[in-house]
Amino acid sequence: MRVLIVEDEPELLDYLNRKLEAEGFACDKSADGEDALFLGEEYDYDLAIVDLGLPKLDGIQLINRWRENNRNFPVLILTARGKWQDKVAGLEAGADDYVVKPFQIEEILARANALIRRSAGYASPEMRFENICIDTRAKSVRLDEQSLDLTTYEYNSLEYLASRHGQIVSKTELTEHLYDQDFDRDSNVIEVFIARLRKKLDPQGKLKPITTVRGRGYRFELKPQG
């Protein structure tokens, strides 16, 4: 999943970037509101984490501009402003949740995962499809209740496709959500991830959970359970 972190304190920005990347997120960074506005309109993020006290364009204005331009990815506010009026202002601007500084990184990760999960239509951290269970909190997958050994990119590919089950996801779209903006992206690598996933999820070749739609991309075919 791809995240935009908007924070003008360099040490905190780098800290959040390291922690999120360690959890398997692809992260883009921005230190001011104007740059973040451009990135949010240029790329399709799964989540933005936004500080309110930003230079050039503050967090409230930034979120307002995104929403006015129909950028509807979830937004998690970081704020040193503890007054309830500031929290309300952020939520009314179009943010989805907020965390008050100082914070524990575990709370950021939990809220980030919850927002991404809810935006995909799941209330539970587990997504179940026939004999496949994807635990978005633990970043793990079980097949017939047996844990699968997936790489980070394999897991992220599966989670993204499964969260859009029944929809065609192009190779370009999947690539954009797996890598940050500075990564040298080779979309052909996606074919390798998908091939590995198919073997691990469907060793007998019966379920065919991921199909290729020629010339358009991939589709996760299994229907959610429960």
CSV table of C-alpha atoms in Angstrom, one decimal:
chain,number,residue,atom,x,y,z
A,1,MET,CA,0.0,0.0,0.0
A,2,ARG,CA,1.3,3.5,-0.9
A,3,VAL,CA,1.3,6.3,1.7
A,4,LEU,CA,2.0,10.0,1.5
A,5,ILE,CA,3.6,11.4,4.7
A,6,VAL,CA,3.3,15.2,5.0
A,7,GLU,CA,5.4,16.6,7.9
A,8,ASP,CA,7.7,19.6,8.2
A,9,GLU,CA,9.9,18.3,11.0
A,10,PRO,CA,12.7,16.5,9.2
A,11,GLU,CA,13.5,14.0,12.0
A,12,LEU,CA,9.8,13.1,12.5
A,13,LEU,CA,9.3,12.8,8.8
A,14,ASP,CA,12.2,10.4,8.4
A,15,TYR,CA,11.1,8.5,11.5
A,16,LEU,CA,7.6,7.9,10.2
A,17,ASN,CA,9.0,6.9,6.8
A,18,ARG,CA,11.3,4.3,8.3
A,19,LYS,CA,8.7,2.8,10.5
A,20,LEU,CA,6.0,2.6,7.8
A,21,GLU,CA,8.5,1.2,5.3
A,22,ALA,CA,9.5,-1.4,7.8
A,23,GLU,CA,5.8,-2.5,7.9
A,24,GLY,CA,5.7,-2.9,4.1
A,25,PHE,CA,4.3,0.4,3.1
A,26,ALA,CA,5.6,2.3,0.1
A,27,CYS,CA,6.1,5.9,1.3
A,28,ASP,CA,6.4,9.3,-0.4
A,29,LYS,CA,7.5,12.2,1.7
A,30,SER,CA,6.6,15.9,1.6
A,31,ALA,CA,7.6,18.8,3.9
A,32,ASP,CA,5.2,21.5,2.9
A,33,GLY,CA,1.6,21.8,1.9
A,34,GLU,CA,2.1,23.0,-1.7
A,35,ASP,CA,4.3,20.1,-2.6
A,36,ALA,CA,1.9,17.7,-0.9
A,37,LEU,CA,-1.0,19.2,-2.8
A,38,PHE,CA,0.7,18.4,-6.1
A,39,LEU,CA,1.6,14.8,-5.0
A,40,GLY,CA,-1.9,14.1,-3.8
A,41,GLU,CA,-3.3,15.2,-7.1
A,42,GLU,CA,-0.7,13.4,-9.2
A,43,TYR,CA,-0.7,10.0,-7.5
A,44,ASP,CA,-3.4,7.6,-6.3
A,45,TYR,CA,-2.5,7.0,-2.6
A,46,ASP,CA,-4.0,4.5,-0.2
A,47,LEU,CA,-3.5,6.9,2.7
A,48,ALA,CA,-2.1,10.3,3.5
A,49,ILE,CA,-0.7,11.2,7.0
A,50,VAL,CA,-0.8,15.0,7.4
A,51,ASP,CA,0.6,17.4,9.9
A,52,LEU,CA,-1.6,20.5,10.4
A,53,GLY,CA,1.2,23.0,11.0
A,54,LEU,CA,2.7,23.0,7.5
A,55,PRO,CA,4.5,25.8,5.6
A,56,LYS,CA,3.1,27.3,2.4
A,57,LEU,CA,-0.3,25.6,2.8
A,58,ASP,CA,-1.5,24.4,6.2
A,59,GLY,CA,-2.9,21.0,6.7
A,60,ILE,CA,-6.6,22.1,6.9
A,61,GLN,CA,-6.2,24.0,3.6
A,62,LEU,CA,-4.4,21.0,2.0
A,63,ILE,CA,-7.1,18.6,2.9
A,64,ASN,CA,-9.8,21.0,1.8
A,65,ARG,CA,-8.1,21.3,-1.6
A,66,TRP,CA,-7.8,17.6,-2.0
A,67,ARG,CA,-11.4,17.0,-1.3
A,68,GLU,CA,-12.5,19.8,-3.5
A,69,ASN,CA,-10.6,18.1,-6.3
A,70,ASN,CA,-12.2,14.7,-5.6
A,71,ARG,CA,-9.1,13.2,-4.1
A,72,ASN,CA,-10.8,10.7,-1.7
A,73,PHE,CA,-8.0,8.6,-0.2
A,74,PRO,CA,-8.2,8.4,3.6
A,75,VAL,CA,-6.4,11.1,5.6
A,76,LEU,CA,-4.9,10.7,9.1
A,77,ILE,CA,-4.1,14.0,10.8
A,78,LEU,CA,-1.1,14.5,13.0
A,79,THR,CA,-1.5,17.5,15.3
A,80,ALA,CA,0.2,19.1,18.3
A,81,ARG,CA,-3.1,21.0,18.7
A,82,GLY,CA,-5.0,19.3,21.5
A,83,LYS,CA,-8.1,21.5,21.5
A,84,TRP,CA,-11.2,19.8,20.4
A,85,GLN,CA,-12.0,22.7,18.0
A,86,ASP,CA,-8.8,21.9,16.0
A,87,LYS,CA,-9.8,18.2,15.8
A,88,VAL,CA,-13.3,19.1,14.6
A,89,ALA,CA,-11.9,21.5,12.0
A,90,GLY,CA,-9.6,18.8,10.6
A,91,LEU,CA,-12.5,16.3,10.4
A,92,GLU,CA,-14.8,18.8,8.8
A,93,ALA,CA,-12.1,19.6,6.2
A,94,GLY,CA,-12.4,16.0,5.1
A,95,ALA,CA,-9.9,14.1,7.3
A,96,ASP,CA,-10.9,10.6,8.5
A,97,ASP,CA,-9.0,10.3,11.8
A,98,TYR,CA,-6.5,12.2,13.9
A,99,VAL,CA,-3.6,11.5,16.3
A,100,VAL,CA,-2.3,14.1,18.8
A,101,LYS,CA,1.4,14.5,19.2
A,102,PRO,CA,3.4,13.1,20.9
A,103,PHE,CA,2.2,9.7,19.9
A,104,GLN,CA,3.3,6.0,19.9
A,105,ILE,CA,4.1,4.6,16.4
A,106,GLU,CA,2.0,1.6,17.2
A,107,GLU,CA,-1.1,3.9,17.3
A,108,ILE,CA,-0.2,5.4,13.9
A,109,LEU,CA,0.2,1.9,12.4
A,110,ALA,CA,-3.0,0.7,13.8
A,111,ARG,CA,-5.0,3.7,12.7
A,112,ALA,CA,-3.4,3.7,9.2
A,113,ASN,CA,-4.3,0.0,8.7
A,114,ALA,CA,-7.8,0.6,9.9
A,115,LEU,CA,-8.4,3.5,7.6
A,116,ILE,CA,-7.0,1.6,4.6
A,117,ARG,CA,-9.1,-1.4,5.5
A,118,ARG,CA,-12.3,0.6,5.9
A,119,SER,CA,-11.8,2.4,2.7
A,120,ALA,CA,-11.8,-1.0,1.0
A,121,GLY,CA,-15.0,-1.9,2.7
A,122,TYR,CA,-13.7,-4.2,5.5
A,123,ALA,CA,-14.4,-3.6,9.2
A,124,SER,CA,-12.4,-6.6,10.4
A,125,PRO,CA,-8.6,-6.9,10.1
A,126,GLU,CA,-9.2,-10.2,8.4
A,127,MET,CA,-10.3,-10.6,4.8
A,128,ARG,CA,-11.6,-14.1,4.1
A,129,PHE,CA,-12.1,-15.6,0.6
A,130,GLU,CA,-13.1,-19.3,0.5
A,131,ASN,CA,-10.0,-21.1,1.9
A,132,ILE,CA,-7.8,-18.0,2.0
A,133,CYS,CA,-7.5,-15.6,5.0
A,134,ILE,CA,-5.6,-12.3,4.7
A,135,ASP,CA,-4.8,-10.8,8.1
A,136,THR,CA,-4.1,-7.1,7.3
A,137,ARG,CA,-3.0,-6.4,10.9
A,138,ALA,CA,-0.4,-9.1,11.1
A,139,LYS,CA,0.4,-8.8,7.3
A,140,SER,CA,0.1,-12.6,7.0
A,141,VAL,CA,-1.9,-15.1,4.9
A,142,ARG,CA,-3.3,-18.5,5.7
A,143,LEU,CA,-4.3,-21.1,3.1
A,144,ASP,CA,-6.6,-23.8,4.6
A,145,GLU,CA,-5.5,-22.4,8.0
A,146,GLN,CA,-1.8,-23.0,7.2
A,147,SER,CA,0.5,-20.0,7.1
A,148,LEU,CA,2.0,-19.0,3.8
A,149,ASP,CA,5.5,-17.8,3.4
A,150,LEU,CA,5.1,-14.6,1.3
A,151,THR,CA,7.6,-11.8,0.6
A,152,THR,CA,6.6,-8.3,1.4
A,153,TYR,CA,5.9,-7.5,-2.2
A,154,GLU,CA,3.9,-10.7,-2.7
A,155,TYR,CA,1.8,-9.9,0.3
A,156,ASN,CA,1.3,-6.3,-0.7
A,157,SER,CA,0.3,-7.4,-4.2
A,158,LEU,CA,-2.2,-9.8,-2.8
A,159,GLU,CA,-3.7,-7.4,-0.3
A,160,TYR,CA,-4.2,-4.7,-3.0
A,161,LEU,CA,-5.8,-7.1,-5.4
A,162,ALA,CA,-8.0,-8.7,-2.8
A,163,SER,CA,-9.2,-5.4,-1.5
A,164,ARG,CA,-10.5,-4.7,-5.0
A,165,HIS,CA,-11.8,-8.2,-5.7
A,166,GLY,CA,-13.8,-8.5,-8.9
A,167,GLN,CA,-12.2,-5.4,-10.3
A,168,ILE,CA,-9.5,-5.3,-13.0
A,169,VAL,CA,-6.2,-3.8,-11.7
A,170,SER,CA,-3.8,-2.8,-14.3
A,171,LYS,CA,-0.1,-3.6,-14.0
A,172,THR,CA,0.6,0.2,-13.9
A,173,GLU,CA,-1.8,0.7,-11.0
A,174,LEU,CA,-0.4,-2.2,-9.1
A,175,THR,CA,3.1,-1.0,-9.6
A,176,GLU,CA,2.2,2.5,-8.4
A,177,HIS,CA,0.8,1.1,-5.2
A,178,LEU,CA,3.8,-1.1,-4.5
A,179,TYR,CA,6.7,1.4,-5.0
A,180,ASP,CA,7.4,4.9,-3.8
A,181,GLN,CA,8.0,7.7,-6.3
A,182,ASP,CA,11.8,7.5,-6.1
A,183,PHE,CA,12.0,3.7,-6.8
A,184,ASP,CA,13.1,2.6,-10.3
A,185,ARG,CA,10.0,0.7,-11.2
A,186,ASP,CA,10.1,-2.3,-13.5
A,187,SER,CA,6.5,-3.3,-14.1
A,188,ASN,CA,7.7,-6.7,-15.5
A,189,VAL,CA,8.6,-7.6,-11.9
A,190,ILE,CA,4.9,-7.6,-11.2
A,191,GLU,CA,4.5,-10.6,-13.4
A,192,VAL,CA,7.0,-12.5,-11.2
A,193,PHE,CA,5.0,-11.6,-8.0
A,194,ILE,CA,1.8,-12.7,-9.6
A,195,ALA,CA,3.2,-16.0,-10.8
A,196,ARG,CA,4.6,-16.8,-7.4
A,197,LEU,CA,1.3,-15.9,-5.7
A,198,ARG,CA,-0.6,-18.1,-8.0
A,199,LYS,CA,1.6,-21.1,-7.1
A,200,LYS,CA,1.4,-20.4,-3.4
A,201,LEU,CA,-2.3,-19.7,-3.2
A,202,ASP,CA,-3.4,-22.4,-5.6
A,203,PRO,CA,-0.8,-25.2,-5.7
A,204,GLN,CA,-3.3,-27.6,-7.3
A,205,GLY,CA,-4.4,-25.1,-10.0
A,206,LYS,CA,-8.1,-25.5,-9.1
A,207,LEU,CA,-9.3,-22.2,-7.6
A,208,LYS,CA,-7.5,-19.8,-9.9
A,209,PRO,CA,-7.8,-16.8,-7.4
A,210,ILE,CA,-5.9,-14.4,-9.7
A,211,THR,CA,-6.7,-14.2,-13.4
A,212,THR,CA,-5.0,-12.2,-16.1
A,213,VAL,CA,-7.3,-10.1,-18.2
A,214,ARG,CA,-5.4,-9.8,-21.5
A,215,GLY,CA,-4.2,-6.3,-22.2
A,216,ARG,CA,-5.8,-4.9,-19.1
A,217,GLY,CA,-4.4,-6.4,-15.9
A,218,TYR,CA,-5.2,-8.7,-13.1
A,219,ARG,CA,-8.4,-9.6,-11.2
A,220,PHE,CA,-8.8,-11.3,-7.9
A,221,GLU,CA,-11.7,-13.7,-8.5
A,222,LEU,CA,-12.7,-15.1,-5.1
A,223,LYS,CA,-15.7,-13.7,-3.3
A,224,PRO,CA,-15.4,-12.5,0.3
A,225,GLN,CA,-16.8,-14.7,3.0
A,226,GLY,CA,-18.9,-13.5,5.9
